[in-house]
Coordinates of N, CA and C and ligand atoms in Angstrom, one line a residue:
M27 N 51.4 -43.7 -48.2 CA 50.3 -43.2 -49.1 C 49.1 -43.3 -48.4
S28 N 48.1 -42.3 -48.8 CA 46.8 -42.2 -48.0 C 45.9 -43.2 -48.6
P29 N 44.9 -43.9 -47.9 CA 44.0 -44.7 -48.4 C 43.2 -44.1 -49.6
S30 N 43.0 -44.8 -50.4 CA 42.3 -44.3 -51.7 C 41.0 -45.1 -52.1
A31 N 40.1 -44.7 -52.8 CA 38.9 -45.6 -53.2 C 38.5 -44.9 -54.6
L32 N 37.7 -45.8 -55.2 CA 37.2 -45.3 -56.7 C 35.6 -45.7 -56.5
V33 N 35.0 -44.6 -56.8 CA 33.4 -44.9 -56.8 C 33.0 -44.5 -58.2
R34 N 31.6 -44.7 -58.6 CA 31.1 -44.4 -59.9 C 29.6 -43.6 -59.5
G35 N 29.4 -42.5 -60.3 CA 28.0 -41.9 -60.1 C 27.1 -42.9 -60.6
V36 N 25.8 -42.3 -60.2 CA 24.5 -43.2 -60.4 C 23.8 -42.6 -61.6
P37 N 23.7 -43.5 -62.6 CA 22.7 -43.0 -63.8 C 21.5 -42.9 -63.5
D38 N 20.7 -42.1 -64.5 CA 19.2 -42.2 -64.4 C 18.6 -43.6 -64.5
S39 N 19.4 -44.3 -65.4 CA 19.1 -45.7 -65.6 C 19.2 -46.6 -64.6
F40 N 19.6 -46.1 -63.3 CA 19.8 -47.0 -62.2 C 18.4 -47.6 -61.8
V41 N 17.4 -47.2 -62.2 CA 16.1 -47.6 -61.9 C 16.0 -48.9 -62.6
H42 N 16.7 -49.2 -63.7 CA 16.6 -50.6 -64.3 C 17.9 -51.5 -63.9
A43 N 18.4 -51.3 -62.8 CA 19.4 -52.1 -62.2 C 18.9 -53.6 -61.9
I44 N 19.8 -54.5 -62.0 CA 19.3 -55.9 -61.9 C 18.9 -55.9 -60.2
T45 N 17.7 -56.6 -60.2 CA 17.3 -56.8 -58.7 C 16.8 -58.2 -58.5
S46 N 16.8 -58.7 -57.4 CA 16.2 -60.0 -57.1 C 15.0 -59.9 -56.1
T47 N 14.9 -58.5 -55.9 CA 13.9 -58.3 -54.6 C 12.5 -57.9 -55.0
G48 N 12.3 -57.9 -56.4 CA 10.8 -57.6 -56.8 C 10.7 -56.2 -57.0
P49 N 9.6 -55.7 -57.3 CA 9.2 -54.5 -57.8 C 9.3 -53.4 -56.7
A50 N 10.4 -53.1 -56.4 CA 10.5 -51.9 -55.3 C 11.1 -50.8 -56.1
P51 N 10.3 -49.8 -56.5 CA 10.8 -48.6 -57.3 C 11.9 -47.8 -56.8
I52 N 13.1 -47.7 -57.6 CA 14.3 -47.1 -57.1 C 14.1 -45.7 -57.3
D53 N 14.4 -44.7 -56.2 CA 14.3 -43.3 -56.3 C 15.8 -42.8 -56.5
V54 N 16.0 -42.4 -57.8 CA 17.2 -42.1 -58.3 C 17.9 -40.9 -57.5
T55 N 17.0 -40.0 -57.3 CA 17.5 -38.8 -56.4 C 17.9 -39.1 -55.1
L56 N 17.1 -39.9 -54.5 CA 17.6 -40.5 -53.2 C 18.9 -41.3 -53.3
A57 N 18.9 -42.0 -54.3 CA 20.1 -42.9 -54.4 C 21.3 -41.9 -54.7
R58 N 21.2 -40.9 -55.4 CA 22.3 -40.0 -55.4 C 22.7 -39.2 -54.1
S59 N 21.8 -38.9 -53.3 CA 22.0 -38.3 -52.2 C 22.8 -39.3 -51.1
Q60 N 22.2 -40.5 -51.3 CA 22.8 -41.6 -50.4 C 24.3 -41.8 -50.7
H61 N 24.5 -41.8 -52.1 CA 25.9 -42.0 -52.6 C 26.7 -41.0 -52.1
G62 N 26.2 -39.7 -52.2 CA 27.1 -38.5 -51.7 C 27.3 -38.7 -50.2
D63 N 26.4 -39.3 -49.4 CA 26.7 -39.4 -47.9 C 27.8 -40.4 -47.8
Y64 N 27.7 -41.6 -48.8 CA 28.9 -42.5 -48.7 C 30.2 -42.0 -49.0
V65 N 30.2 -41.1 -50.1 CA 31.6 -40.6 -50.5 C 32.0 -39.7 -49.3
A66 N 31.0 -38.9 -48.6 CA 31.6 -38.0 -47.6 C 32.1 -38.8 -46.4
A67 N 31.4 -39.9 -46.1 CA 32.0 -40.8 -45.1 C 33.3 -41.2 -45.3
L68 N 33.7 -41.6 -46.6 CA 35.0 -42.1 -46.9 C 35.9 -40.9 -46.8
T69 N 35.6 -39.8 -47.4 CA 36.6 -38.6 -47.5 C 36.8 -38.1 -45.9
G70 N 35.7 -38.3 -45.2 CA 35.7 -37.9 -43.6 C 36.7 -38.7 -42.9
A71 N 36.8 -39.9 -43.5 CA 37.8 -40.9 -42.8 C 39.2 -40.9 -43.5
G72 N 39.4 -39.7 -44.2 CA 40.6 -39.6 -44.8 C 41.1 -40.3 -46.2
V73 N 40.0 -40.8 -46.7 CA 40.3 -41.6 -48.1 C 40.2 -40.7 -49.2
D74 N 41.2 -40.8 -49.9 CA 41.2 -40.0 -51.3 C 40.2 -40.7 -52.4
V75 N 39.1 -40.1 -52.6 CA 38.1 -40.7 -53.5 C 38.2 -40.0 -54.8
T76 N 38.3 -41.0 -55.8 CA 38.2 -40.7 -57.3 C 36.9 -41.3 -57.9
Q77 N 36.2 -40.3 -58.5 CA 34.8 -40.7 -59.0 C 34.8 -40.8 -60.5
V78 N 34.3 -41.9 -60.9 CA 34.3 -42.3 -62.5 C 32.8 -41.8 -62.8
D79 N 32.7 -41.1 -64.0 CA 31.2 -40.8 -64.3 C 30.3 -41.9 -64.6
A80 N 29.1 -41.7 -64.3 CA 28.1 -42.8 -64.6 C 28.0 -42.9 -66.1
D81 N 27.5 -44.1 -66.5 CA 27.1 -44.4 -67.8 C 25.7 -45.0 -68.1
E82 N 24.8 -44.2 -68.7 CA 23.4 -44.5 -68.8 C 23.2 -46.0 -69.4
R83 N 24.2 -46.4 -70.2 CA 24.0 -47.6 -70.8 C 24.2 -49.0 -69.8
T84 N 24.8 -48.6 -68.6 CA 25.1 -49.7 -67.8 C 24.3 -49.4 -66.4
P85 N 23.2 -49.6 -66.2 CA 22.3 -49.2 -65.1 C 23.1 -49.7 -63.6
D86 N 23.7 -50.7 -63.7 CA 24.4 -51.1 -62.5 C 25.8 -50.6 -62.1
C87 N 26.2 -49.6 -62.8 CA 27.7 -49.2 -62.9 C 28.0 -48.7 -61.5
P88 N 27.1 -48.1 -60.6 CA 27.7 -47.7 -59.3 C 28.3 -48.8 -58.5
F89 N 27.9 -50.1 -58.8 CA 28.5 -51.1 -58.0 C 29.8 -51.7 -58.5
V90 N 30.9 -50.6 -58.4 CA 32.0 -50.6 -59.0 C 32.8 -51.7 -58.6
E91 N 32.6 -52.3 -57.3 CA 33.5 -53.3 -56.8 C 33.4 -54.6 -57.5
D92 N 32.3 -54.8 -58.3 CA 32.5 -55.9 -59.0 C 33.2 -56.1 -60.3
V93 N 33.7 -55.1 -60.7 CA 34.4 -55.0 -61.9 C 35.7 -54.9 -62.0
A94 N 36.4 -55.1 -60.8 CA 37.9 -55.1 -60.5 C 38.2 -55.7 -59.3
V95 N 39.4 -56.2 -59.1 CA 39.9 -56.6 -57.7 C 41.3 -56.1 -57.6
I96 N 41.4 -55.5 -56.5 CA 42.9 -54.9 -56.2 C 43.6 -56.0 -55.4
L97 N 44.8 -56.3 -55.9 CA 45.7 -57.2 -55.2 C 47.1 -56.6 -55.3
G98 N 47.4 -55.7 -54.1 CA 48.7 -55.1 -54.1 C 48.8 -53.9 -55.1
E99 N 49.8 -54.2 -56.0 CA 50.2 -53.3 -57.0 C 49.3 -53.7 -58.2
A100 N 48.6 -54.8 -58.2 CA 47.9 -55.3 -59.5 C 46.2 -54.8 -59.4
A101 N 45.7 -54.7 -60.5 CA 44.3 -54.5 -60.5 C 43.8 -55.4 -61.6
V102 N 43.0 -56.3 -61.2 CA 42.5 -57.4 -62.0 C 41.2 -56.9 -62.5
V103 N 40.9 -56.7 -63.8 CA 39.8 -56.3 -64.4 C 39.0 -57.7 -64.6
T104 N 37.8 -57.5 -64.0 CA 37.0 -58.9 -64.0 C 36.1 -59.1 -65.3
R105 N 35.6 -60.3 -65.5 CA 34.6 -60.3 -66.6 C 33.3 -60.7 -65.8
P106 N 32.3 -59.7 -65.5 CA 31.3 -59.9 -64.6 C 30.3 -61.0 -65.1
G107 N 29.7 -61.6 -64.2 CA 28.8 -62.8 -64.3 C 27.4 -62.4 -65.2
A108 N 27.0 -61.1 -64.9 CA 25.9 -60.6 -65.6 C 26.2 -60.1 -66.9
V109 N 25.7 -60.6 -68.0 CA 26.2 -60.1 -69.3 C 25.8 -58.4 -69.5
S110 N 24.8 -58.1 -68.9 CA 24.4 -56.6 -68.9 C 25.4 -55.7 -68.1
R111 N 26.3 -56.3 -67.4 CA 27.4 -55.6 -66.7 C 28.7 -55.5 -67.3
R112 N 29.0 -56.2 -68.5 CA 30.3 -56.3 -69.0 C 30.9 -55.0 -69.4
G113 N 29.9 -54.2 -69.9 CA 30.3 -52.7 -70.5 C 30.7 -51.8 -69.4
E114 N 30.7 -52.3 -68.1 CA 31.1 -51.5 -67.1 C 32.6 -51.3 -66.8
V115 N 33.3 -52.3 -67.3 CA 34.7 -52.5 -67.0 C 35.6 -51.5 -67.6
G116 N 35.4 -51.1 -68.8 CA 36.4 -50.1 -69.5 C 36.6 -48.9 -68.7
P117 N 35.9 -48.1 -68.3 CA 36.0 -46.8 -67.8 C 36.9 -47.0 -66.4
V118 N 36.4 -48.1 -65.8 CA 37.1 -48.2 -64.3 C 38.5 -48.8 -64.6
A119 N 38.7 -49.5 -65.5 CA 40.0 -50.3 -66.1 C 40.9 -48.8 -66.2
V120 N 40.4 -47.9 -67.1 CA 41.2 -46.8 -67.4 C 41.6 -46.0 -66.2
A121 N 40.6 -45.7 -65.2 CA 40.9 -45.0 -64.0 C 41.9 -45.7 -63.2
L122 N 42.1 -46.9 -63.1 CA 42.9 -47.8 -62.2 C 44.2 -47.8 -62.9
A123 N 44.3 -47.8 -64.3 CA 45.6 -47.8 -64.9 C 46.2 -46.3 -64.6
R124 N 45.3 -45.4 -64.7 CA 45.7 -43.9 -64.5 C 46.3 -43.9 -63.0
A125 N 45.7 -44.6 -62.1 CA 46.3 -44.7 -60.6 C 47.4 -45.4 -60.4
G126 N 47.9 -45.9 -61.5 CA 49.3 -46.6 -61.5 C 49.3 -48.0 -61.3
F127 N 48.1 -48.7 -61.2 CA 48.1 -50.1 -60.9 C 48.5 -50.9 -62.3
A128 N 49.3 -52.0 -62.0 CA 49.6 -53.1 -63.2 C 48.4 -53.7 -63.5
M129 N 47.9 -53.5 -64.8 CA 46.5 -54.1 -65.1 C 46.4 -55.6 -65.5
R130 N 45.7 -56.4 -65.0 CA 45.6 -57.8 -65.3 C 44.1 -58.0 -65.9
R131 N 43.7 -59.1 -66.4 CA 42.4 -59.2 -67.0 C 42.1 -60.8 -66.8
M132 N 41.0 -61.2 -67.1 CA 40.5 -62.5 -67.2 C 39.7 -62.6 -68.5
D133 N 39.8 -63.8 -69.0 CA 39.1 -64.0 -70.5 C 38.1 -65.1 -70.5
A134 N 37.1 -65.0 -71.3 CA 36.0 -66.0 -71.3 C 36.6 -67.5 -71.5
P135 N 36.0 -68.3 -70.8 CA 34.8 -68.3 -70.4 C 34.6 -67.9 -68.8
A136 N 35.9 -67.5 -68.3 CA 35.8 -67.1 -67.0 C 35.0 -65.9 -66.6
T137 N 34.2 -65.9 -65.6 CA 33.4 -64.9 -65.0 C 33.6 -64.9 -63.6
L138 N 33.8 -63.5 -63.2 CA 33.9 -63.3 -61.6 C 33.3 -61.9 -61.3
D139 N 32.6 -61.8 -60.2 CA 32.2 -60.5 -59.6 C 33.0 -60.2 -58.3
G140 N 33.6 -59.0 -58.4 CA 34.4 -58.6 -57.1 C 33.7 -58.8 -55.9
G141 N 32.5 -58.8 -55.9 CA 31.7 -58.9 -54.7 C 31.9 -60.3 -54.2
D142 N 32.4 -61.3 -55.0 CA 32.7 -62.5 -54.4 C 34.2 -62.8 -53.9
V143 N 34.8 -61.7 -53.8 CA 36.4 -61.8 -53.3 C 36.5 -60.9 -52.1
L144 N 37.0 -61.7 -51.0 CA 37.2 -61.2 -49.7 C 38.7 -61.3 -49.4
T145 N 39.3 -60.2 -49.2 CA 40.7 -60.1 -48.8 C 40.9 -59.9 -47.3
L146 N 41.7 -60.7 -46.6 CA 41.9 -60.8 -45.2 C 43.4 -60.9 -45.2
G147 N 44.0 -59.7 -44.9 CA 45.5 -59.7 -44.8 C 46.0 -60.4 -46.1
D148 N 46.8 -61.4 -46.1 CA 47.3 -62.0 -47.4 C 46.5 -63.1 -47.8
S149 N 45.3 -63.5 -47.2 CA 44.5 -64.3 -47.9 C 43.4 -63.8 -48.6
V150 N 43.1 -64.4 -49.8 CA 42.1 -64.0 -50.8 C 41.1 -65.1 -50.9
Y151 N 39.7 -65.0 -50.3 CA 38.9 -65.9 -50.4 C 38.0 -65.6 -51.7
I152 N 37.7 -66.5 -52.4 CA 37.0 -66.5 -53.8 C 35.6 -67.3 -53.8
G153 N 34.5 -66.7 -53.7 CA 33.4 -67.5 -53.6 C 32.7 -67.8 -54.9
L154 N 32.5 -69.1 -55.1 CA 31.9 -69.6 -56.2 C 30.3 -69.2 -56.0
S155 N 29.8 -68.6 -57.2 CA 28.3 -68.0 -57.1 C 27.6 -68.3 -58.4
Q156 N 26.4 -67.7 -58.5 CA 26.0 -67.5 -59.9 C 26.5 -66.6 -60.8
R157 N 27.4 -65.8 -60.3 CA 28.2 -64.9 -61.0 C 29.6 -65.3 -61.2
T158 N 30.1 -66.0 -60.3 CA 31.6 -66.3 -60.4 C 31.7 -67.7 -60.6
N159 N 32.4 -68.2 -61.8 CA 32.5 -69.6 -62.0 C 34.0 -70.0 -61.8
A160 N 34.1 -71.4 -61.9 CA 35.4 -72.1 -61.5 C 36.6 -71.4 -62.3
K161 N 36.3 -71.3 -63.6 CA 37.3 -70.7 -64.3 C 37.8 -69.2 -63.8
G162 N 36.7 -68.4 -63.6 CA 37.0 -67.2 -63.0 C 37.9 -67.3 -61.6
A163 N 37.3 -68.2 -60.8 CA 37.9 -68.4 -59.6 C 39.5 -68.7 -59.7
E164 N 39.7 -69.8 -60.8 CA 41.1 -70.1 -61.1 C 42.0 -69.0 -61.7
A165 N 41.3 -68.2 -62.5 CA 42.1 -67.1 -63.1 C 42.5 -66.1 -62.0
L166 N 41.5 -65.6 -61.0 CA 41.9 -64.8 -59.9 C 42.9 -65.5 -59.2
A167 N 42.9 -66.7 -58.8 CA 43.6 -67.4 -57.8 C 45.1 -67.4 -58.4
R168 N 45.2 -67.6 -59.8 CA 46.5 -67.7 -60.3 C 47.3 -66.2 -60.3
I169 N 46.6 -65.2 -60.3 CA 47.2 -63.8 -60.2 C 47.4 -63.6 -58.7
A170 N 46.4 -64.0 -58.0 CA 46.8 -63.7 -56.5 C 47.9 -64.4 -56.0
G171 N 48.2 -65.8 -56.5 CA 49.4 -66.4 -56.2 C 50.7 -65.6 -56.5
E172 N 50.6 -65.1 -57.8 CA 51.9 -64.5 -58.4 C 52.1 -63.2 -57.6
M173 N 50.9 -62.6 -56.9 CA 51.1 -61.4 -56.2 C 51.4 -61.7 -54.6
G174 N 51.5 -62.9 -54.3 CA 52.0 -63.4 -53.0 C 51.0 -63.5 -52.1
Y175 N 49.8 -63.6 -52.6 CA 48.5 -63.8 -51.7 C 48.2 -65.5 -51.8
E176 N 47.6 -65.9 -50.7 CA 47.1 -67.3 -50.6 C 45.7 -67.4 -51.2
A177 N 45.2 -67.9 -52.2 CA 43.8 -67.9 -52.6 C 43.1 -69.1 -52.1
I178 N 42.0 -68.9 -51.7 CA 41.0 -70.1 -51.1 C 39.7 -69.9 -51.7
T179 N 39.5 -70.9 -52.4 CA 38.0 -71.0 -52.9 C 36.9 -71.5 -52.2
V180 N 35.9 -70.8 -52.1 CA 35.0 -71.3 -51.1 C 33.5 -71.0 -51.8
D181 N 32.5 -71.7 -51.1 CA 31.1 -71.5 -51.7 C 30.5 -70.1 -51.3
S182 N 30.1 -69.2 -52.2 CA 29.5 -68.0 -51.7 C 28.3 -68.1 -50.9
G183 N 27.6 -69.1 -50.8 CA 26.6 -69.3 -49.8 C 25.1 -68.8 -50.4
R184 N 24.2 -68.5 -49.6 CA 22.9 -68.4 -50.3 C 22.6 -66.9 -50.7
A185 N 23.4 -66.0 -50.7 CA 23.0 -64.6 -51.0 C 23.6 -64.4 -52.4
L186 N 23.4 -63.2 -53.1 CA 24.1 -62.9 -54.2 C 25.6 -63.1 -54.3
H187 N 26.5 -62.7 -53.4 CA 27.8 -62.6 -53.5 C 28.5 -63.1 -52.2
L188 N 29.6 -63.6 -52.2 CA 30.3 -63.9 -50.9 C 30.2 -62.8 -49.9
K189 N 30.4 -61.7 -50.4 CA 30.6 -60.4 -49.5 C 29.1 -60.0 -49.1
S190 N 28.1 -60.6 -49.5 CA 26.6 -60.3 -49.1 C 26.6 -60.7 -47.6
G191 N 27.5 -62.0 -47.4 CA 27.3 -62.5 -46.1 C 28.4 -62.5 -45.2
I192 N 29.5 -62.1 -45.6 CA 30.7 -62.0 -44.9 C 31.6 -60.8 -45.2
N193 N 32.1 -60.0 -44.3 CA 33.0 -59.1 -44.6 C 34.1 -58.8 -43.4
A194 N 35.1 -58.1 -43.9 CA 36.3 -58.0 -43.0 C 36.0 -56.9 -42.0
L195 N 36.5 -57.2 -40.8 CA 36.6 -56.2 -39.7 C 38.0 -56.0 -39.6
G196 N 38.7 -55.2 -40.1 CA 40.2 -55.1 -40.2 C 40.7 -56.6 -40.8
D197 N 42.0 -56.7 -40.7 CA 42.7 -57.9 -41.3 C 42.5 -59.3 -40.8
D198 N 42.0 -59.3 -39.6 CA 41.8 -60.8 -39.1 C 40.5 -61.2 -38.5
A199 N 39.5 -60.4 -38.5 CA 38.3 -60.6 -37.9 C 37.2 -60.3 -39.0
V200 N 36.1 -61.1 -39.0 CA 35.0 -60.9 -39.9 C 33.6 -60.9 -39.2
L201 N 32.6 -60.1 -40.0 CA 31.2 -60.2 -39.5 C 30.6 -61.1 -40.4
I202 N 29.9 -62.0 -40.0 CA 29.4 -63.0 -40.8 C 27.8 -63.3 -40.5
A203 N 27.1 -63.4 -41.5 CA 25.7 -63.7 -41.5 C 25.6 -65.3 -41.4
P204 N 25.3 -65.9 -40.4 CA 25.3 -67.2 -40.4 C 24.2 -67.9 -41.3
E205 N 23.1 -67.2 -41.6 CA 22.1 -67.6 -42.3 C 22.5 -67.7 -43.9
W206 N 23.4 -66.9 -44.2 CA 23.8 -66.9 -45.5 C 25.2 -67.4 -46.0
C207 N 25.9 -67.7 -45.0 CA 27.5 -67.9 -45.2 C 28.0 -68.8 -44.2
D208 N 28.7 -69.9 -44.8 CA 29.2 -71.0 -44.0 C 30.5 -70.5 -43.3
P209 N 30.4 -70.5 -42.1 CA 31.6 -69.9 -41.3 C 32.9 -70.7 -41.2
G210 N 32.6 -72.0 -41.6 CA 33.7 -73.1 -41.6 C 35.1 -72.6 -42.2
P211 N 35.1 -72.0 -43.3 CA 36.5 -71.5 -43.9 C 37.1 -70.4 -43.2
F212 N 36.3 -69.8 -42.3 CA 37.0 -68.6 -41.5 C 37.3 -69.0 -40.0
A213 N 37.1 -70.3 -39.7 CA 37.4 -70.7 -38.3 C 38.8 -70.2 -38.1
G214 N 39.0 -69.8 -36.9 CA 40.5 -69.3 -36.5 C 40.6 -68.0 -36.4
R215 N 39.7 -67.4 -37.1 CA 39.8 -65.9 -37.2 C 38.6 -65.4 -36.0
R216 N 38.7 -64.1 -35.7 CA 37.7 -63.5 -34.8 C 36.3 -63.4 -35.6
V217 N 35.3 -64.0 -35.0 CA 34.0 -63.9 -35.8 C 33.0 -63.0 -35.0
V218 N 32.3 -62.1 -35.6 CA 31.2 -61.5 -35.0 C 30.2 -61.8 -35.9
E219 N 28.9 -62.3 -35.3 CA 27.8 -62.7 -36.1 C 26.8 -61.8 -36.2
T220 N 26.1 -61.4 -37.3 CA 25.1 -60.6 -37.5 C 23.8 -61.1 -36.5
A221 N 23.0 -60.1 -36.0 CA 21.9 -60.5 -35.2 C 20.7 -61.2 -35.8
P222 N 20.2 -62.1 -35.2 CA 18.9 -62.9 -36.0 C 18.2 -62.0 -36.7
G223 N 18.0 -62.4 -38.0 CA 17.1 -61.7 -38.9 C 17.6 -60.3 -39.5
E224 N 19.1 -60.1 -39.1 CA 19.7 -58.9 -39.8 C 20.8 -59.2 -40.7
Q225 N 20.6 -60.4 -41.5 CA 21.7 -60.8 -42.3 C 22.2 -59.9 -43.3
A226 N 21.2 -58.9 -43.7 CA 21.6 -58.1 -44.6 C 22.6 -56.8 -44.1
A227 N 22.9 -57.0 -42.7 CA 23.9 -56.0 -42.2 C 25.2 -56.6 -42.3
A228 N 25.4 -57.8 -42.9 CA 26.7 -58.4 -43.0 C 27.7 -57.6 -44.1
N229 N 27.0 -56.8 -44.8 CA 27.9 -56.0 -45.9 C 28.4 -54.7 -45.1
V230 N 29.4 -54.8 -44.2 CA 29.9 -53.5 -43.7 C 31.3 -53.4 -44.3
L231 N 31.6 -52.0 -44.1 CA 32.8 -51.5 -44.7 C 33.8 -50.9 -43.7
S232 N 34.9 -51.6 -43.5 CA 36.0 -51.2 -42.5 C 36.8 -50.0 -43.0
L233 N 36.8 -49.0 -42.4 CA 37.7 -47.9 -42.9 C 39.0 -48.0 -42.3
A234 N 39.9 -47.2 -43.0 CA 41.3 -47.2 -42.6 C 41.5 -46.3 -41.1
D235 N 40.5 -45.6 -40.9 CA 40.7 -44.9 -39.5 C 40.0 -45.8 -38.4
G236 N 39.7 -47.1 -38.7 CA 39.3 -47.9 -37.7 C 37.9 -48.2 -37.5
A237 N 37.1 -47.2 -38.1 CA 35.6 -47.3 -37.9 C 35.1 -48.0 -39.0
V238 N 33.9 -48.7 -38.7 CA 33.1 -49.7 -39.5 C 31.8 -49.1 -39.8
L239 N 31.7 -48.9 -41.2 CA 30.5 -48.3 -41.8 C 29.5 -49.5 -41.7
V240 N 28.3 -49.2 -41.4 CA 27.2 -50.3 -41.3 C 26.0 -49.7 -41.9
P241 N 25.2 -50.6 -42.7 CA 24.1 -50.2 -43.3 C 23.0 -49.8 -42.2
A242 N 22.3 -48.6 -42.4 CA 21.3 -48.1 -41.5 C 20.2 -49.2 -41.4
G243 N 19.6 -49.2 -40.2 CA 18.3 -50.2 -40.2 C 18.7 -51.5 -39.4
Y244 N 19.8 -51.6 -38.9 CA 20.2 -53.0 -38.3 C 20.7 -52.6 -36.8
P245 N 20.0 -52.2 -35.9 CA 20.5 -51.7 -34.6 C 21.0 -52.7 -33.8
A246 N 20.5 -54.0 -33.9 CA 21.1 -55.1 -33.1 C 22.5 -55.5 -33.5
T247 N 22.7 -55.6 -34.8 CA 24.0 -55.9 -35.3 C 24.9 -54.7 -34.9
R248 N 24.7 -53.8 -35.1 CA 25.4 -52.5 -34.8 C 25.8 -52.5 -33.2
E249 N 24.7 -52.9 -32.5 CA 25.3 -52.9 -31.0 C 26.2 -54.0 -30.7
R250 N 26.0 -55.1 -31.6 CA 27.0 -56.2 -31.4 C 28.3 -55.8 -31.8
L251 N 28.6 -55.0 -32.9 CA 29.8 -54.6 -33.1 C 30.5 -53.6 -32.1
E252 N 29.5 -52.7 -31.7 CA 30.1 -51.8 -30.7 C 30.5 -52.5 -29.4
N253 N 29.6 -53.5 -29.0 CA 30.2 -54.3 -27.9 C 31.3 -55.1 -28.1
A254 N 31.7 -55.4 -29.3 CA 33.0 -56.2 -29.5 C 34.2 -55.1 -29.8
G255 N 33.8 -53.9 -29.7 CA 34.9 -52.8 -29.6 C 35.1 -52.1 -30.8
Y256 N 34.2 -52.2 -31.7 CA 34.3 -51.5 -33.0 C 33.5 -50.1 -33.0
T257 N 34.1 -49.1 -33.5 CA 33.3 -47.7 -33.5 C 32.6 -47.8 -35.0
T258 N 31.2 -47.7 -34.9 CA 30.4 -47.8 -36.2 C 29.8 -46.5 -36.5
R259 N 29.5 -46.4 -37.8 CA 28.7 -45.4 -38.4 C 27.7 -45.9 -39.4
A260 N 26.7 -45.5 -39.1 CA 25.5 -46.0 -39.9 C 25.2 -45.2 -41.3
I261 N 25.1 -45.8 -42.3 CA 24.9 -44.9 -43.6 C 23.7 -45.6 -44.3
A262 N 22.7 -44.8 -44.8 CA 21.4 -45.2 -45.4 C 21.7 -45.6 -46.7
I263 N 21.4 -46.8 -47.2 CA 21.5 -47.1 -48.6 C 20.4 -47.9 -49.2
S264 N 19.2 -47.5 -48.8 CA 18.1 -48.2 -49.1 C 18.0 -48.4 -50.6
E265 N 18.2 -47.4 -51.3 CA 18.0 -47.4 -52.8 C 19.0 -48.4 -53.5
F266 N 20.3 -48.6 -53.0 CA 21.1 -49.6 -53.5 C 20.8 -51.1 -53.0
A267 N 20.2 -51.1 -51.8 CA 19.7 -52.3 -51.4 C 18.6 -52.9 -52.2
K268 N 17.8 -52.0 -52.8 CA 16.7 -52.5 -53.6 C 17.3 -53.1 -54.9
A269 N 18.5 -53.0 -55.1 CA 19.2 -53.5 -56.3 C 20.2 -54.3 -55.8
D270 N 20.0 -55.1 -54.7 CA 20.8 -56.1 -54.1 C 22.3 -55.6 -53.8
G271 N 22.5 -54.3 -53.6 CA 23.8 -53.8 -53.5 C 24.1 -53.3 -51.9
G272 N 25.2 -53.3 -51.6 CA 25.5 -53.0 -50.3 C 26.7 -51.9 -50.2
L273 N 27.3 -51.6 -49.0 CA 28.2 -50.7 -48.8 C 29.4 -50.9 -49.5
T274 N 30.0 -52.2 -49.5 CA 31.3 -52.5 -50.1 C 31.2 -52.4 -51.7
C275 N 29.9 -52.7 -52.2 CA 29.7 -52.7 -53.6 C 30.0 -51.5 -54.3
L276 N 30.0 -50.3 -53.5 CA 29.9 -49.1 -54.1 C 31.3 -48.4 -54.1
S277 N 32.3 -49.2 -53.8 CA 33.8 -48.6 -54.0 C 34.8 -49.7 -54.2
L278 N 35.9 -49.3 -54.8 CA 37.1 -50.3 -55.0 C 38.1 -49.3 -53.9
R279 N 38.7 -50.0 -53.2 CA 39.5 -49.4 -52.2 C 40.9 -49.9 -52.2
W280 N 42.1 -49.2 -51.8 CA 43.3 -49.6 -51.8 C 44.1 -48.6 -50.8
Ligands
CIR181 C1 23.8 -57.0 -59.5 O1 22.9 -57.7 -59.5 O2 24.9 -57.3 -60.2 C2 23.6 -55.6 -59.0 N1 22.3 -55.1 -59.0 C3 24.1 -55.7 -57.5 C4 25.6 -55.8 -57.4 C5 26.0 -55.7 -56.0 N2 27.5 -55.8 -55.9 C6 28.1 -56.5 -54.9 O3 27.3 -57.0 -54.0 N3 29.3 -56.5 -54.9

């Protein structure tokens, strides 16, 4: 089976996406162009990409990673922590069901954003955060257990989501921003650290062809990855970063 991904278009309303970084106006035209480059990078790496249409009623809908978690043959539709994002789940669930996944869900009071879930081989790390509560973590851990994964609940750290500060480099290595994320739970794995001051570089995306997509603008971290033996490709995502989003947030992958 060829690697696949699901992405979602950028609505005009993306200018109203949730942001913690203050008044940095989003250029939607540039965001769409950056999104197109991102999709091209995926398809160029042999990924079969499905795009769900944008929905003007849900400004954050391009951040599709938060609304579902793929665990083998199952797709768990989340209950996002931000109320304004709950309407994003329906069309993504329809697309995942169409792709053949066994659909699972979680119910109130559970909340969970997929950005808080890091899968490394058969381990699923679930970060407790302002978006993911204990009930959400429990609900996902239960399903993960049924699917043969070991679930490990951790603290998401100082950024929005667990994966703001740590991401997979293949199945057994991670890139971690020590300023944002406690490396303790990941001891025993190969760890590359982001360069000082470049913590936002931690949201990298490992592709099936072995390359690692890195956000543009973090040359010292990119050099660290290259020195550690990874082939990297930089992608500009400035407009998504203004809304606290990164590379992994923009797709669901399987
Ligand atoms: C939010 O605050 O929910 C969006 N503006 C950003 C979501 C980023 N998603 C992610 O890190 N997985």
